[in-house]
Amino acid sequence: MDDDELLERFAANTLPAFPHEEHLRVVFAKSAHAGVEQTITFLRDGIQSWAIAADMVGAYHETRTVAWVRRVVAARADFTGTFDEFLDLHPELRRRDLLDEHYSPELLNSPAAREGFVEPDRDPLP
């Protein structure tokens, strides 16, 4: 599936699964032609739609979404290769626990972080 089809299927909530690397690829593909805020909105809307369809309304986490978008977009700056090449250059993005470098568990798991974006208490985001 190419990036355009991925974005269309994500927006239509027709992806068969949505694991971590698919999250990253959606951000990578969307940010190729959109700014950070537009990419955040696109991802937020898609994840919330998926959560509603999966009867997992409480699954959405605003701080995780914004933080991951910011990490991927910052790493993607001036990059013109493929998604696989991008991950080869930034293997740290494969780590699902990467946000632990930026956030304490208490802050990241707080209701405030789930409901709205909070800045990190450990290491600033790019």
Coordinates of C-alpha atoms in Angstrom, one line a residue:
M1 CA 0.0 0.0 0.0
D2 CA 1.4 3.4 -0.9
D3 CA 1.3 6.4 1.4
D4 CA -1.7 8.0 -0.3
E5 CA -3.7 4.8 0.1
L6 CA -2.5 4.5 3.7
L7 CA -3.8 8.1 4.5
E8 CA -7.1 7.4 2.7
R9 CA -7.6 4.2 4.6
F10 CA -6.6 5.7 7.9
A11 CA -9.0 8.7 7.4
A12 CA -11.8 6.2 6.4
N13 CA -11.0 4.0 9.4
T14 CA -10.6 0.9 7.1
L15 CA -7.1 -0.3 8.1
P16 CA -7.2 -3.8 9.4
A17 CA -4.9 -3.0 12.3
F18 CA -3.1 0.0 13.5
P19 CA 0.2 -1.0 15.3
H20 CA 2.9 1.4 16.4
E21 CA 4.8 1.5 13.1
E22 CA 1.6 2.2 11.2
H23 CA 1.1 5.2 13.5
L24 CA 4.6 6.4 12.6
R25 CA 4.0 5.8 8.9
V26 CA 0.8 7.8 8.9
V27 CA 2.6 10.7 10.6
F28 CA 5.5 10.3 8.1
A29 CA 3.2 10.3 5.1
K30 CA 0.9 13.2 6.3
S31 CA 3.8 15.4 7.3
A32 CA 5.2 15.2 3.8
H33 CA 2.6 17.7 2.7
A34 CA 1.2 19.2 5.9
G35 CA 2.5 21.1 8.9
V36 CA 2.8 19.9 12.5
E37 CA -0.7 21.2 13.6
Q38 CA -2.4 19.8 10.5
T39 CA -0.7 16.4 11.0
I40 CA -1.7 16.4 14.7
T41 CA -5.3 17.1 13.8
F42 CA -5.4 14.4 11.1
L43 CA -3.9 11.8 13.5
R44 CA -6.2 12.9 16.4
D45 CA -9.3 12.7 14.3
G46 CA -8.3 9.2 12.9
I47 CA -7.4 7.7 16.2
Q48 CA -10.6 9.0 17.9
S49 CA -12.7 7.6 15.0
W50 CA -10.9 4.3 15.4
A51 CA -11.4 4.3 19.2
I52 CA -15.2 5.0 18.8
A53 CA -15.6 2.2 16.2
A54 CA -13.7 -0.2 18.4
D55 CA -15.8 0.8 21.4
M56 CA -12.6 2.0 23.1
V57 CA -13.5 5.7 23.6
G58 CA -11.1 6.2 26.4
A59 CA -8.1 4.9 24.4
Y60 CA -7.2 8.2 22.9
H61 CA -4.3 10.0 24.6
E62 CA -3.6 13.6 23.6
T63 CA -0.1 14.0 25.0
R64 CA 1.1 10.7 23.4
T65 CA -0.4 11.7 20.1
V66 CA 1.2 15.2 20.0
A67 CA 4.5 14.0 21.4
W68 CA 4.9 11.3 18.8
V69 CA 3.9 13.6 15.9
R70 CA 6.5 16.2 17.1
R71 CA 9.2 13.5 17.4
V72 CA 8.5 12.1 13.9
V73 CA 8.1 15.5 12.2
A74 CA 11.4 16.8 13.8
A75 CA 13.3 13.7 12.6
R76 CA 11.7 14.0 9.2
A77 CA 12.9 17.5 8.5
D78 CA 14.5 17.7 5.1
F79 CA 14.3 14.0 4.6
T80 CA 13.2 12.8 1.2
G81 CA 13.6 9.1 1.3
T82 CA 11.2 6.2 2.0
F83 CA 9.6 5.4 5.3
D84 CA 11.8 2.3 5.7
E85 CA 14.9 4.4 5.0
F86 CA 13.6 6.9 7.6
L87 CA 13.2 4.2 10.2
D88 CA 16.7 2.9 9.4
L89 CA 18.0 6.4 10.2
H90 CA 15.9 6.8 13.3
P91 CA 15.6 3.3 14.9
E92 CA 14.8 4.9 18.2
L93 CA 11.3 5.7 16.8
R94 CA 10.5 2.0 16.8
R95 CA 10.7 2.0 20.6
R96 CA 7.2 2.3 22.0
D97 CA 8.7 3.5 25.3
L98 CA 10.6 6.4 23.7
L99 CA 8.4 9.0 25.4
D100 CA 9.7 7.8 28.8
E101 CA 12.8 9.8 28.0
H102 CA 10.6 12.9 28.0
Y103 CA 7.9 12.1 30.6
S104 CA 7.8 10.6 34.0
P105 CA 5.2 7.9 34.3
E106 CA 3.2 10.0 36.7
L107 CA 2.9 12.8 34.3
L108 CA 2.3 10.8 31.1
N109 CA -0.3 8.6 32.7
S110 CA -2.1 11.4 34.4
P111 CA -5.7 12.4 33.4
A112 CA -4.4 15.9 32.4
A113 CA -2.0 14.3 29.9
R114 CA -4.7 12.1 28.5
E115 CA -7.2 14.9 28.0
G116 CA -4.8 17.6 26.8
F117 CA -1.3 18.1 25.8
V118 CA 1.2 18.6 28.6
E119 CA 4.9 19.6 28.1
P120 CA 7.4 17.0 29.3
D121 CA 8.9 17.0 32.7
R122 CA 12.2 15.3 31.8
D123 CA 13.6 16.1 28.4
P124 CA 12.0 18.7 26.1
L125 CA 10.4 17.5 22.9
P126 CA 11.8 18.8 19.6

